[in-house]
Short mmCIF file of C-alpha atoms in Angstrom, two decimals:
data_model
loop_
_atom_site.label_atom_id
_atom_site.label_comp_id
_atom_site.label_asym_id
_atom_site.label_seq_id
_atom_site.Cartn_x
_atom_site.Cartn_y
_atom_site.Cartn_z
CA MET A 1 -0.41 0.04 0.22
CA VAL A 2 1.30 3.13 -0.83
CA ASP A 3 1.86 5.57 2.10
CA LYS A 4 -0.66 8.36 1.67
CA ASN A 5 0.99 11.18 3.52
CA GLN A 6 4.21 11.32 1.87
CA THR A 7 4.78 15.39 1.61
CA ALA A 8 8.00 17.67 0.80
CA LYS A 9 6.95 20.31 3.43
CA THR A 10 9.01 20.98 5.90
CA ILE A 11 8.24 22.87 9.20
CA SER A 12 9.90 24.63 12.31
CA VAL A 13 10.43 23.24 15.62
CA GLU A 14 11.90 26.47 17.26
CA ASN A 15 8.70 27.54 18.83
CA TYR A 16 8.88 24.39 20.96
CA GLY A 17 12.36 25.51 22.17
CA ILE A 18 14.48 23.22 19.84
CA LYS A 19 17.20 25.21 18.24
CA ASN A 20 19.01 24.57 14.84
CA ALA A 21 17.77 21.19 14.34
CA THR A 22 17.56 19.06 10.98
CA VAL A 23 13.72 18.63 10.64
CA LYS A 24 12.80 15.47 8.75
CA TYR A 25 8.97 15.89 8.70
CA GLN A 26 6.54 13.36 7.71
CA LEU A 27 8.85 10.78 6.05
CA SER A 28 7.20 7.52 4.61
CA SER A 29 7.46 4.35 6.38
CA GLN A 30 9.83 3.10 3.52
CA GLU A 31 11.89 6.60 4.38
CA LEU A 32 12.08 5.94 7.88
CA HIS A 33 13.02 2.24 7.74
CA ASN A 34 16.15 3.06 5.31
CA GLU A 35 17.44 5.97 7.44
CA THR A 36 17.28 3.37 10.57
CA LEU A 37 19.44 0.97 8.55
CA GLN A 38 21.66 3.48 7.58
CA LYS A 39 22.25 4.83 11.03
CA GLY A 40 22.94 1.15 12.17
CA GLN A 41 20.21 1.46 14.41
CA GLY A 42 18.26 -2.07 12.93
CA LYS A 43 18.23 -5.03 10.56
CA GLU A 44 15.83 -5.96 7.76
CA ALA A 45 14.03 -9.42 8.61
CA SER A 46 13.87 -11.79 5.68
CA SER A 47 9.91 -11.09 5.75
CA GLY A 48 11.37 -7.37 4.61
CA ALA A 49 10.07 -6.06 8.40
CA LEU A 50 12.37 -3.63 10.23
CA ALA A 51 14.01 -5.30 13.29
CA VAL A 52 15.03 -2.99 16.41
CA HIS A 53 16.36 -3.43 19.94
CA THR A 54 14.80 -0.76 22.10
CA GLY A 55 17.73 -1.26 24.53
CA GLU A 56 17.66 -0.97 28.49
CA PHE A 57 13.99 -0.91 28.21
CA THR A 58 11.98 -3.90 26.45
CA GLY A 59 8.53 -2.79 28.09
CA ARG A 60 6.54 0.15 29.98
CA SER A 61 8.13 1.82 33.21
CA PRO A 62 5.22 2.34 35.32
CA LYS A 63 7.03 3.50 38.02
CA ASP A 64 8.57 6.29 36.09
CA ARG A 65 5.17 7.58 34.64
CA PHE A 66 4.25 11.12 35.99
CA ILE A 67 1.20 13.42 35.81
CA VAL A 68 1.86 16.97 36.35
CA LYS A 69 0.00 18.31 39.64
CA ASP A 70 -1.79 21.56 38.68
CA ASP A 71 -5.06 23.42 38.30
CA VAL A 72 -6.22 21.02 35.80
CA THR A 73 -5.46 17.70 37.51
CA ARG A 74 -5.18 18.41 41.25
CA ASP A 75 -8.76 17.40 42.25
CA LYS A 76 -9.67 14.87 39.64
CA VAL A 77 -6.66 12.55 39.12
CA TRP A 78 -6.62 9.47 41.49
CA TRP A 79 -3.01 10.12 43.06
CA GLY A 80 -0.73 7.15 44.05
CA ASN A 81 1.47 4.81 42.86
CA ILE A 82 0.05 4.87 39.40
CA ASN A 83 -0.43 8.42 39.37
CA ILE A 84 2.33 9.87 40.56
CA PRO A 85 2.54 13.96 40.69
CA PHE A 86 5.22 15.74 39.18
CA PRO A 87 5.69 19.55 40.23
CA THR A 88 5.03 22.30 37.27
CA ASN A 89 8.37 24.09 38.00
CA MET A 90 10.07 20.48 37.46
CA PHE A 91 8.36 19.94 34.50
CA ASP A 92 9.33 23.09 32.89
CA ASP A 93 12.86 22.75 33.89
CA LEU A 94 12.82 19.02 32.87
CA TYR A 95 11.26 20.33 29.29
CA ASP A 96 13.87 22.94 28.95
CA LYS A 97 16.72 20.13 29.04
CA VAL A 98 15.21 18.11 26.77
CA VAL A 99 14.75 20.41 23.93
CA ASP A 100 18.35 21.78 24.26
CA TYR A 101 19.35 18.17 24.20
CA LEU A 102 17.48 17.79 20.94
CA SER A 103 18.50 21.35 19.51
CA GLY A 104 21.31 20.81 16.81
CA LYS A 105 20.36 17.02 16.09
CA GLU A 106 18.77 15.27 13.20
CA ILE A 107 15.10 14.91 14.40
CA TYR A 108 11.92 13.54 12.97
CA VAL A 109 8.82 14.93 13.18
CA ARG A 110 5.34 13.27 12.55
CA ASP A 111 1.69 14.97 12.31
CA SER A 112 -1.15 12.36 13.21
CA TYR A 113 -4.25 12.15 15.04
CA ALA A 114 -6.05 9.69 17.45
CA CYS A 115 -9.59 8.88 17.50
CA ALA A 116 -11.05 7.75 14.16
CA ASP A 117 -14.63 9.64 14.95
CA ASP A 118 -14.33 13.08 14.10
CA ASP A 119 -16.12 14.31 16.75
CA TYR A 120 -13.26 13.10 19.10
CA ARG A 121 -10.29 13.63 16.99
CA LEU A 122 -7.07 14.62 18.27
CA ASN A 123 -4.43 16.35 16.50
CA ILE A 124 -0.84 15.20 17.92
CA ARG A 125 2.61 16.29 16.78
CA VAL A 126 5.18 13.62 17.55
CA ILE A 127 8.98 14.85 17.98
CA ASN A 128 11.15 12.12 17.91
CA GLU A 129 15.10 11.53 18.37
CA TYR A 130 15.17 8.09 16.47
CA PRO A 131 13.75 7.39 12.94
CA TRP A 132 12.32 4.09 13.88
CA SER A 133 10.38 5.93 16.82
CA ASN A 134 9.06 8.11 14.38
CA MET A 135 7.93 5.14 12.00
CA PHE A 136 6.36 3.75 15.33
CA ALA A 137 4.20 7.08 15.42
CA HIS A 138 3.21 6.53 11.69
CA ASN A 139 2.09 3.18 12.20
CA MET A 140 0.11 3.63 15.59
CA PHE A 141 -1.92 6.92 15.12
CA LEU A 142 -3.96 7.62 12.45
CA ARG A 143 -2.86 9.08 9.25
CA PRO A 144 -3.81 12.75 8.09
CA THR A 145 -4.51 13.08 4.19
CA GLU A 146 -2.26 15.45 2.43
CA ALA A 147 -5.27 18.16 2.48
CA GLU A 148 -5.76 17.88 6.26
CA LEU A 149 -1.86 18.23 6.62
CA ALA A 150 -1.82 21.66 4.66
CA SER A 151 -4.27 22.87 7.72
CA PHE A 152 -2.93 20.50 10.63
CA ASP A 153 -3.07 22.59 14.12
CA PRO A 154 -1.63 20.10 16.77
CA GLU A 155 -3.68 19.93 19.99
CA TRP A 156 -1.10 17.68 21.90
CA THR A 157 2.62 17.35 21.47
CA ILE A 158 4.99 14.08 22.12
CA ILE A 159 8.47 14.62 22.73
CA ASN A 160 10.31 11.78 22.66
CA ALA A 161 14.16 11.48 23.26
CA PRO A 162 15.64 8.08 24.20
CA GLY A 163 18.98 9.25 24.61
CA PHE A 164 18.45 12.17 27.11
CA MET A 165 19.26 10.91 30.57
CA ALA A 166 17.65 12.46 33.49
CA ASN A 167 19.62 13.31 36.57
CA PRO A 168 16.96 12.15 39.78
CA GLU A 169 18.59 14.02 42.32
CA VAL A 170 17.96 17.21 40.12
CA ASP A 171 15.07 16.37 37.97
CA GLY A 172 12.99 14.86 40.45
CA THR A 173 12.74 11.59 38.31
CA ARG A 174 13.07 8.11 40.41
CA GLN A 175 15.88 7.06 38.00
CA HIS A 176 17.23 8.58 34.28
CA ASN A 177 13.96 7.56 32.70
CA PHE A 178 10.75 9.14 32.69
CA ALA A 179 7.02 9.43 30.98
CA ILE A 180 5.30 12.81 31.79
CA LEU A 181 2.06 14.25 30.77
CA ASN A 182 1.39 17.81 31.48
CA PHE A 183 -2.62 18.31 30.94
CA THR A 184 -2.63 22.47 30.93
CA LYS A 185 0.67 22.60 28.12
CA LYS A 186 -0.70 19.21 26.34
CA ILE A 187 2.51 17.77 26.14
CA ALA A 188 3.91 14.14 26.82
CA LEU A 189 7.50 14.20 27.79
CA ILE A 190 9.30 11.07 27.44
CA GLY A 191 12.83 10.26 27.64
CA GLY A 192 15.61 7.90 28.84
CA THR A 193 13.67 5.12 27.24
CA GLY A 194 13.40 3.44 23.83
CA TYR A 195 10.63 1.42 24.44
CA THR A 196 7.98 2.68 21.88
CA GLY A 197 5.06 1.61 23.83
CA GLU A 198 5.40 4.71 25.90
CA ILE A 199 4.35 6.91 22.91
CA LYS A 200 1.14 5.41 22.33
CA LYS A 201 0.25 4.84 25.82
CA GLY A 202 1.20 8.60 26.81
CA ILE A 203 -1.62 9.70 24.53
CA PHE A 204 -4.11 6.51 25.69
CA SER A 205 -3.58 7.76 29.30
CA ALA A 206 -4.35 11.47 28.31
CA LEU A 207 -7.72 10.42 26.44
CA ASN A 208 -8.31 8.23 29.53
CA PHE A 209 -8.52 11.79 31.33
CA ILE A 210 -10.31 13.82 28.69
CA LEU A 211 -12.97 11.58 27.47
CA PRO A 212 -14.90 10.72 30.83
CA VAL A 213 -14.37 14.30 31.99
CA ASP A 214 -15.01 16.77 28.64
CA LYS A 215 -16.89 14.41 26.47
CA ASN A 216 -18.88 11.84 28.98
CA THR A 217 -17.39 9.02 26.73
CA MET A 218 -16.02 6.05 27.83
CA PRO A 219 -12.63 5.22 27.10
CA MET A 220 -11.36 1.17 27.13
CA HIS A 221 -8.08 -0.63 26.94
CA CYS A 222 -9.95 -3.55 24.57
CA SER A 223 -10.00 -4.74 20.91
CA ALA A 224 -12.99 -4.57 19.08
CA ASN A 225 -14.50 -6.06 16.02
CA VAL A 226 -17.96 -6.11 13.81
CA GLY A 227 -19.96 -9.06 12.59
CA GLU A 228 -21.77 -9.09 9.47
CA ASN A 229 -25.00 -8.14 11.02
CA GLY A 230 -23.46 -5.03 12.13
CA GLU A 231 -22.94 -6.00 15.88
CA THR A 232 -19.84 -4.71 17.58
CA ALA A 233 -18.04 -6.98 20.21
CA ILE A 234 -15.55 -5.86 22.50
CA PHE A 235 -12.29 -7.57 24.20
CA PHE A 236 -10.79 -6.44 27.34
CA GLY A 237 -7.50 -8.24 28.70
CA LEU A 238 -4.23 -7.48 30.08
CA SER A 239 -1.06 -8.65 28.36
CA GLY A 240 -0.79 -12.13 27.41
CA THR A 241 -4.49 -13.02 27.60
CA GLY A 242 -5.17 -13.04 23.57
CA LYS A 243 -6.90 -9.92 23.15
CA THR A 244 -5.06 -8.91 19.89
CA THR A 245 -5.33 -12.81 19.00
CA LEU A 246 -9.04 -13.13 19.59
CA SER A 247 -10.15 -9.91 17.99
CA ALA A 248 -8.47 -10.81 14.77
CA ASP A 249 -11.17 -13.11 13.58
CA PRO A 250 -11.28 -13.65 9.71
CA ASN A 251 -14.93 -14.01 9.85
CA ARG A 252 -15.53 -10.54 11.62
CA LYS A 253 -14.05 -7.15 10.68
CA LEU A 254 -11.51 -5.76 12.87
CA ILE A 255 -11.73 -1.96 14.45
CA GLY A 256 -8.74 -2.19 16.64
CA ASP A 257 -6.40 -4.22 18.73
CA ASP A 258 -6.14 -2.18 21.56
CA GLU A 259 -7.88 1.40 22.61
CA HIS A 260 -11.16 2.72 21.93
CA GLY A 261 -13.93 4.84 23.30
CA TRP A 262 -17.75 4.02 23.89
CA THR A 263 -19.54 7.30 22.88
CA LYS A 264 -23.12 8.38 24.17
CA ASP A 265 -24.53 7.54 21.05
CA ASN A 266 -23.32 4.41 21.52
CA THR A 267 -20.77 3.82 18.95
CA ILE A 268 -17.26 2.41 19.46
CA PHE A 269 -14.15 3.74 17.67
CA ASN A 270 -10.42 3.09 17.64
CA PHE A 271 -8.08 5.61 19.13
CA GLU A 272 -5.40 4.15 16.99
CA GLY A 273 -4.31 3.68 13.26
CA GLY A 274 -2.39 0.39 13.72
CA CYS A 275 -1.85 -2.48 16.17
CA TYR A 276 1.02 -3.39 18.38
CA ALA A 277 0.84 -6.83 19.11
CA LYS A 278 3.15 -9.73 21.24
CA VAL A 279 4.86 -11.98 19.06
CA ILE A 280 6.18 -14.69 21.71
CA ASN A 281 5.69 -18.18 20.11
CA LEU A 282 4.01 -16.46 17.24
CA SER A 283 3.11 -18.89 14.23
CA GLU A 284 0.98 -19.05 11.33
CA GLU A 285 -1.07 -21.56 12.03
CA ASN A 286 -2.11 -20.10 15.33
CA GLU A 287 -2.37 -16.44 14.47
CA PRO A 288 -2.56 -16.17 10.55
CA ASP A 289 -3.58 -12.42 10.38
CA ILE A 290 -0.84 -11.21 12.84
CA TYR A 291 1.86 -13.57 11.22
CA LYS A 292 0.75 -12.23 7.50
CA ALA A 293 1.04 -8.91 8.65
CA ILE A 294 4.96 -8.87 9.58
CA LYS A 295 6.28 -7.36 5.97
CA PRO A 296 7.64 -4.01 5.06
CA GLY A 297 6.26 -1.18 7.01
CA ALA A 298 6.23 -3.30 10.33
CA ILE A 299 8.80 -2.94 12.82
CA LEU A 300 9.95 -5.82 14.96
CA GLU A 301 11.03 -5.23 18.50
CA ASN A 302 13.81 -7.13 20.59
CA VAL A 303 13.61 -10.52 18.37
CA ILE A 304 16.25 -12.87 17.66
CA MET A 305 16.94 -13.33 14.22
CA ASP A 306 19.52 -15.57 12.39
CA GLU A 307 22.15 -14.12 9.51
CA ASP A 308 19.21 -14.84 6.83
CA GLY A 309 17.13 -12.17 9.11
CA ASN A 310 14.73 -15.18 10.04
CA VAL A 311 13.09 -14.74 13.18
CA ASP A 312 12.62 -17.21 16.36
CA PHE A 313 9.34 -16.03 17.77
CA GLU A 314 10.49 -18.72 20.58
CA ASP A 315 13.47 -17.18 21.98
CA THR A 316 13.07 -15.14 24.46
CA SER A 317 16.34 -14.13 25.46
CA ILE A 318 16.19 -10.65 25.15
CA THR A 319 12.58 -9.97 26.71
CA GLN A 320 9.02 -12.24 26.93
CA ASN A 321 7.68 -8.63 25.77
CA THR A 322 8.46 -9.29 21.88
CA ARG A 323 6.47 -7.23 19.88
CA VAL A 324 5.48 -6.10 16.18
CA SER A 325 3.98 -2.61 15.54
CA TYR A 326 2.34 -2.48 11.82
CA PRO A 327 -0.40 -0.12 10.24
CA ILE A 328 -4.14 -1.55 10.71
CA TYR A 329 -4.41 -1.86 6.83
CA HIS A 330 -1.76 -4.88 7.03
CA ILE A 331 -4.78 -6.59 8.16
CA ASP A 332 -6.87 -7.61 5.29
CA ASN A 333 -10.41 -7.55 7.12
CA ILE A 334 -10.81 -4.07 8.64
CA GLN A 335 -13.69 -2.04 9.41
CA GLU A 336 -13.03 1.79 7.63
CA PRO A 337 -13.37 4.02 9.08
CA SER A 338 -12.21 2.03 12.75
CA ILE A 339 -15.96 2.66 14.14
CA GLY A 340 -18.53 0.17 15.24
CA LYS A 341 -22.11 0.12 16.13
CA ASN A 342 -24.31 -1.62 18.37
CA PRO A 343 -22.04 -3.42 21.07
CA LYS A 344 -24.00 -6.70 22.03
CA ASN A 345 -21.10 -8.50 23.47
CA ILE A 346 -18.49 -7.88 25.88
CA PHE A 347 -15.45 -10.35 26.73
CA PHE A 348 -13.56 -10.04 29.70
CA LEU A 349 -10.23 -12.13 28.92
CA THR A 350 -7.97 -13.32 32.01
CA ALA A 351 -5.07 -15.68 31.69
CA ASP A 352 -5.89 -17.81 35.02
CA ALA A 353 -3.27 -19.68 35.98
CA PHE A 354 -4.51 -21.28 38.76
CA GLY A 355 -6.75 -23.10 36.52
CA VAL A 356 -9.84 -22.95 38.65
CA LEU A 357 -11.88 -20.03 36.55
CA PRO A 358 -14.41 -21.31 33.54
CA PRO A 359 -13.46 -21.07 30.55
CA ILE A 360 -16.34 -18.96 29.64
CA SER A 361 -19.09 -17.64 31.83
CA LYS A 362 -21.85 -14.88 32.05
CA LEU A 363 -21.88 -12.08 34.30
CA THR A 364 -24.70 -9.93 35.87
CA PRO A 365 -24.13 -6.16 35.45
CA GLY A 366 -22.58 -6.11 38.91
CA GLN A 367 -20.41 -9.06 38.17
CA ALA A 368 -19.38 -7.34 34.90
CA ALA A 369 -18.40 -3.81 37.07
CA TYR A 370 -16.82 -5.89 39.99
CA HIS A 371 -14.58 -7.86 37.51
CA PHE A 372 -13.71 -4.80 35.25
CA ILE A 373 -12.57 -2.81 38.18
CA SER A 374 -10.59 -5.86 39.31
CA GLY A 375 -8.84 -6.45 36.13
CA TYR A 376 -7.43 -10.09 36.98
CA THR A 377 -4.98 -12.13 35.35
CA ALA A 378 -2.21 -14.33 36.63
CA LYS A 379 1.58 -14.06 36.02
CA VAL A 380 3.35 -17.30 35.66
CA ALA A 381 7.15 -18.21 36.27
CA GLY A 382 9.29 -16.55 33.92
CA THR A 383 7.17 -13.60 33.15
CA GLU A 384 8.78 -11.26 35.45
CA GLU A 385 12.03 -11.22 37.60
CA GLY A 386 10.94 -12.88 41.14
CA ILE A 387 8.03 -14.68 39.92
CA ASN A 388 8.44 -18.32 40.47
CA GLU A 389 5.10 -19.54 40.57
CA PRO A 390 1.60 -18.62 39.66
CA THR A 391 0.64 -15.31 40.89
CA PRO A 392 -2.71 -13.56 40.91
CA SER A 393 -2.18 -9.76 39.17
CA PHE A 394 -5.07 -7.12 39.37
CA SER A 395 -4.81 -4.17 37.11
CA ALA A 396 -7.94 -2.02 37.39
CA CYS A 397 -10.37 -1.51 34.32
CA PHE A 398 -7.55 -4.11 32.82
CA GLY A 399 -5.67 -1.00 32.21
CA ALA A 400 -4.68 0.55 35.76
CA PRO A 401 -1.36 2.31 34.42
CA PHE A 402 -3.13 4.22 31.74
CA MET A 403 -6.28 5.41 34.21
CA PRO A 404 -5.76 8.99 35.47
CA LEU A 405 -9.37 8.86 36.91
CA HIS A 406 -10.82 6.58 40.13
CA PRO A 407 -11.21 3.00 38.70
CA THR A 408 -15.02 3.10 39.86
CA LYS A 409 -15.88 6.04 37.82
CA TYR A 410 -14.91 3.89 34.81
CA GLY A 411 -16.96 0.78 36.37
CA GLU A 412 -20.15 2.82 37.10
CA MET A 413 -19.70 4.02 32.99
CA LEU A 414 -19.63 0.56 31.94
CA SER A 415 -22.43 -0.63 34.48
CA LYS A 416 -24.57 1.80 32.93
CA LYS A 417 -23.61 1.77 29.27
CA MET A 418 -24.67 -2.40 29.80
CA LYS A 419 -27.96 -1.63 30.96
CA ASP A 420 -28.49 1.39 28.33
CA SER A 421 -26.97 -0.98 25.59
CA GLY A 422 -28.50 -4.66 26.71
CA VAL A 423 -25.02 -5.77 25.96
CA ASN A 424 -24.02 -9.12 27.23
CA VAL A 425 -20.77 -9.28 29.67
CA TRP A 426 -18.75 -12.70 29.43
CA LEU A 427 -15.83 -13.71 31.56
CA VAL A 428 -13.17 -15.50 29.26
CA ASN A 429 -10.31 -17.64 30.77
CA THR A 430 -7.85 -18.23 27.91
CA GLY A 431 -5.36 -19.60 31.07
CA TRP A 432 -5.05 -22.99 32.56
CA THR A 433 -7.34 -26.22 32.68
CA GLY A 434 -6.80 -29.75 34.29
CA GLY A 435 -5.06 -28.09 37.24
CA PRO A 436 -2.76 -24.97 37.71
CA TYR A 437 0.45 -23.90 35.80
CA GLY A 438 3.00 -26.47 35.98
CA VAL A 439 0.09 -29.34 36.40
CA GLY A 440 -2.77 -28.33 33.92
CA ASN A 441 -2.60 -27.26 30.21
CA ARG A 442 -3.23 -23.94 28.43
CA MET A 443 -6.77 -23.93 27.17
CA LYS A 444 -6.43 -24.78 23.51
CA LEU A 445 -7.33 -21.70 21.02
CA LYS A 446 -9.92 -23.89 19.03
CA PHE A 447 -12.36 -24.11 22.21
CA THR A 448 -11.72 -20.67 23.05
CA ARG A 449 -12.54 -19.31 19.61
CA ALA A 450 -15.56 -21.70 19.49
CA MET A 451 -16.87 -20.38 22.95
CA ILE A 452 -16.63 -16.60 21.60
CA THR A 453 -18.34 -17.78 18.39
CA ALA A 454 -21.29 -19.39 20.18
CA ALA A 455 -21.41 -16.35 22.25
CA LEU A 456 -21.57 -14.04 19.31
CA GLU A 457 -24.06 -15.95 17.61
CA GLY A 458 -26.46 -16.24 20.22
CA GLU A 459 -26.09 -20.31 20.68
CA LEU A 460 -25.74 -19.56 24.29
CA LYS A 461 -28.82 -18.29 24.82
CA GLU A 462 -30.95 -21.42 25.08
CA VAL A 463 -28.54 -23.68 26.98
CA SER A 464 -28.61 -24.79 30.67
CA TYR A 465 -26.15 -22.90 33.01
CA LEU A 466 -25.08 -23.47 36.52
CA GLU A 467 -23.99 -21.09 39.17
CA HIS A 468 -19.99 -21.61 40.16
CA PRO A 469 -20.35 -22.33 43.59
CA VAL A 470 -17.19 -19.97 44.74
CA PHE A 471 -17.43 -16.96 42.04
CA GLY A 472 -21.43 -17.02 41.55
CA LEU A 473 -20.58 -16.94 37.78
CA GLN A 474 -23.36 -18.28 35.38
CA VAL A 475 -21.17 -21.44 33.78
CA PRO A 476 -22.95 -22.61 30.48
CA GLN A 477 -23.18 -26.57 30.18
CA SER A 478 -22.82 -27.08 26.71
CA CYS A 479 -21.22 -25.27 23.98
CA PRO A 480 -20.87 -26.07 20.08
CA ASN A 481 -17.62 -27.63 18.96
CA VAL A 482 -16.55 -27.31 22.96
CA PRO A 483 -16.57 -30.74 24.71
CA ASP A 484 -18.79 -30.70 27.86
CA GLU A 485 -16.16 -31.92 30.39
CA VAL A 486 -13.85 -28.55 29.57
CA LEU A 487 -16.90 -25.97 30.36
CA ASN A 488 -16.84 -26.81 33.99
CA PRO A 489 -13.29 -26.37 35.60
CA LYS A 490 -13.54 -28.72 38.53
CA ASP A 491 -14.44 -31.64 36.29
CA THR A 492 -11.13 -31.06 34.41
CA TRP A 493 -8.91 -31.62 37.64
CA LYS A 494 -7.88 -35.27 39.08
CA ASN A 495 -7.93 -33.99 42.87
CA LYS A 496 -11.25 -32.25 42.83
CA LYS A 497 -10.37 -31.27 46.71
CA ALA A 498 -7.23 -29.49 45.65
CA TYR A 499 -9.58 -27.56 43.13
CA ASP A 500 -11.89 -26.25 45.80
CA ILE A 501 -9.03 -25.13 48.10
CA GLN A 502 -7.45 -23.32 44.86
CA ALA A 503 -10.59 -21.93 43.86
CA GLN A 504 -11.07 -20.22 47.70
CA GLU A 505 -7.79 -19.13 47.42
CA LEU A 506 -8.23 -16.81 44.45
CA ALA A 507 -11.91 -15.85 45.51
CA SER A 508 -9.91 -14.41 48.67
CA SER A 509 -7.17 -12.67 46.38
CA PHE A 510 -10.08 -11.01 44.80
CA LYS A 511 -12.01 -9.80 47.73
CA ASP A 512 -8.54 -8.43 49.20
CA ASN A 513 -7.81 -6.74 46.32
CA PHE A 514 -11.06 -5.19 45.94
CA LYS A 515 -10.78 -3.75 49.52
CA LYS A 516 -9.30 -0.47 48.58
CA PHE A 517 -12.29 0.35 46.10
CA GLU A 518 -15.07 -1.00 48.50
CA GLU A 519 -15.82 2.60 50.06
CA PHE A 520 -16.11 4.02 46.50
CA ALA A 521 -17.98 1.21 45.29
CA ASN A 522 -21.56 1.03 45.24
CA ASP A 523 -23.75 -1.85 46.52
CA GLU A 524 -24.68 -3.07 42.78
CA ILE A 525 -20.84 -3.24 42.02
CA LEU A 526 -20.24 -4.70 45.57
CA SER A 527 -22.90 -7.43 45.08
CA GLY A 528 -20.65 -8.66 42.16
CA ALA A 529 -17.86 -10.23 44.43
CA PRO A 530 -17.15 -13.80 44.81
CA LEU A 531 -19.57 -15.90 47.01
CA LYS A 532 -16.65 -17.59 48.88
CA GLY A 533 -13.44 -16.60 49.66
#
């Protein structure tokens, strides 16, 4: 596909305080690919994709994400160890140092936007130190036409300087890397890290504040697709639960794979213009759409290749968080524009490494809000330093690191939208069955796909359900193309008593985690808690 936004136009960045820089503006994906190779900052894979190493950081650094505390944010942001306050004067001083660092350098500037619905469009200017970071912005944000570029007026600015290292003692950061949002100046300032995910997550975090506060619109860390009948499905889930994989359905059009808004008019719109998928253990057989999207224009991050550029997707010697970024048009079956209507099914995806949650269960509005605010999955051995056995992991709203407001604000919005739209909410366990991690097996992807398909096509409406004795969830007793014995998790365990103990322990973890939300939650949300534990 030809890059639509090539242009000979150049711009000045003097107004940002960046002096005497050589500005490379709005380069095409191919030009940025070539610049990266010429600078020795990447290699070309056999597929034609660009492969880069992001350096010291191969993932986000949540403890180094800050929000400037000022008149706009002071009384609205849920301050704490997720939303860490940063003083205005220290932001200004650090900003001056970053733009001084970029002065005199060759830099890459791109105008783009977020939000596919024109009523919510957010124009963004991205200023990058590295060409491949700018290529990432090309892939992940929406791409203006040349006519739109002629009168482009950026509302937010991202300044991204991976090579700049902060001095914590002077600059007020925790260490040398940082990602800081300033809602008054509408700037995302990123330094000391080459991990590209900080670029898109900065704008996602900003929209998670702007949309509920200013637009009465619910922001969501989710993927979405739409069927031939025009009904939209939404998939929430933390990293590794299958959000991108399960939304890339050959029988449905992809709206987007990570970040969306749900408007007061009951439409769903994508924030982004691309996908950022994990590629650990990627295969053409299991994830054909993602596999085929790795071609010229895509960026592979932190993968291992042989001398011929062939990628070993099973090699995690650099990181478990190997990734690919590609523009959404690398997927054949997409919704254009990236907007869906009539949301009818929501899926909460969890990779339960304890093997106790049902592979699919139906939730009441109270349970939906409770599980949404909880945002449960489990970490398994090897995914993080110090993790040696399955560990519960809770991330409020399936995206706590990006949520500036209190989680119950988003939970209440979800409950209301459920009732207003008549949407069904399902909890889907893509994790373990037959026992915990190390004993049982990962749920087969073909079974998960069959369960989701059955829910989407209304085939679970008439089947019988049983209430889970610990979690109170409604568990279907039959499902097309899925063996009955798979549906009730206890039936898959050899040691039934061990299952009961494990289920109650996990329920207790849910309740312990939710204690910090209880005083803010209404009775309906509280009614969604596990029955035992």
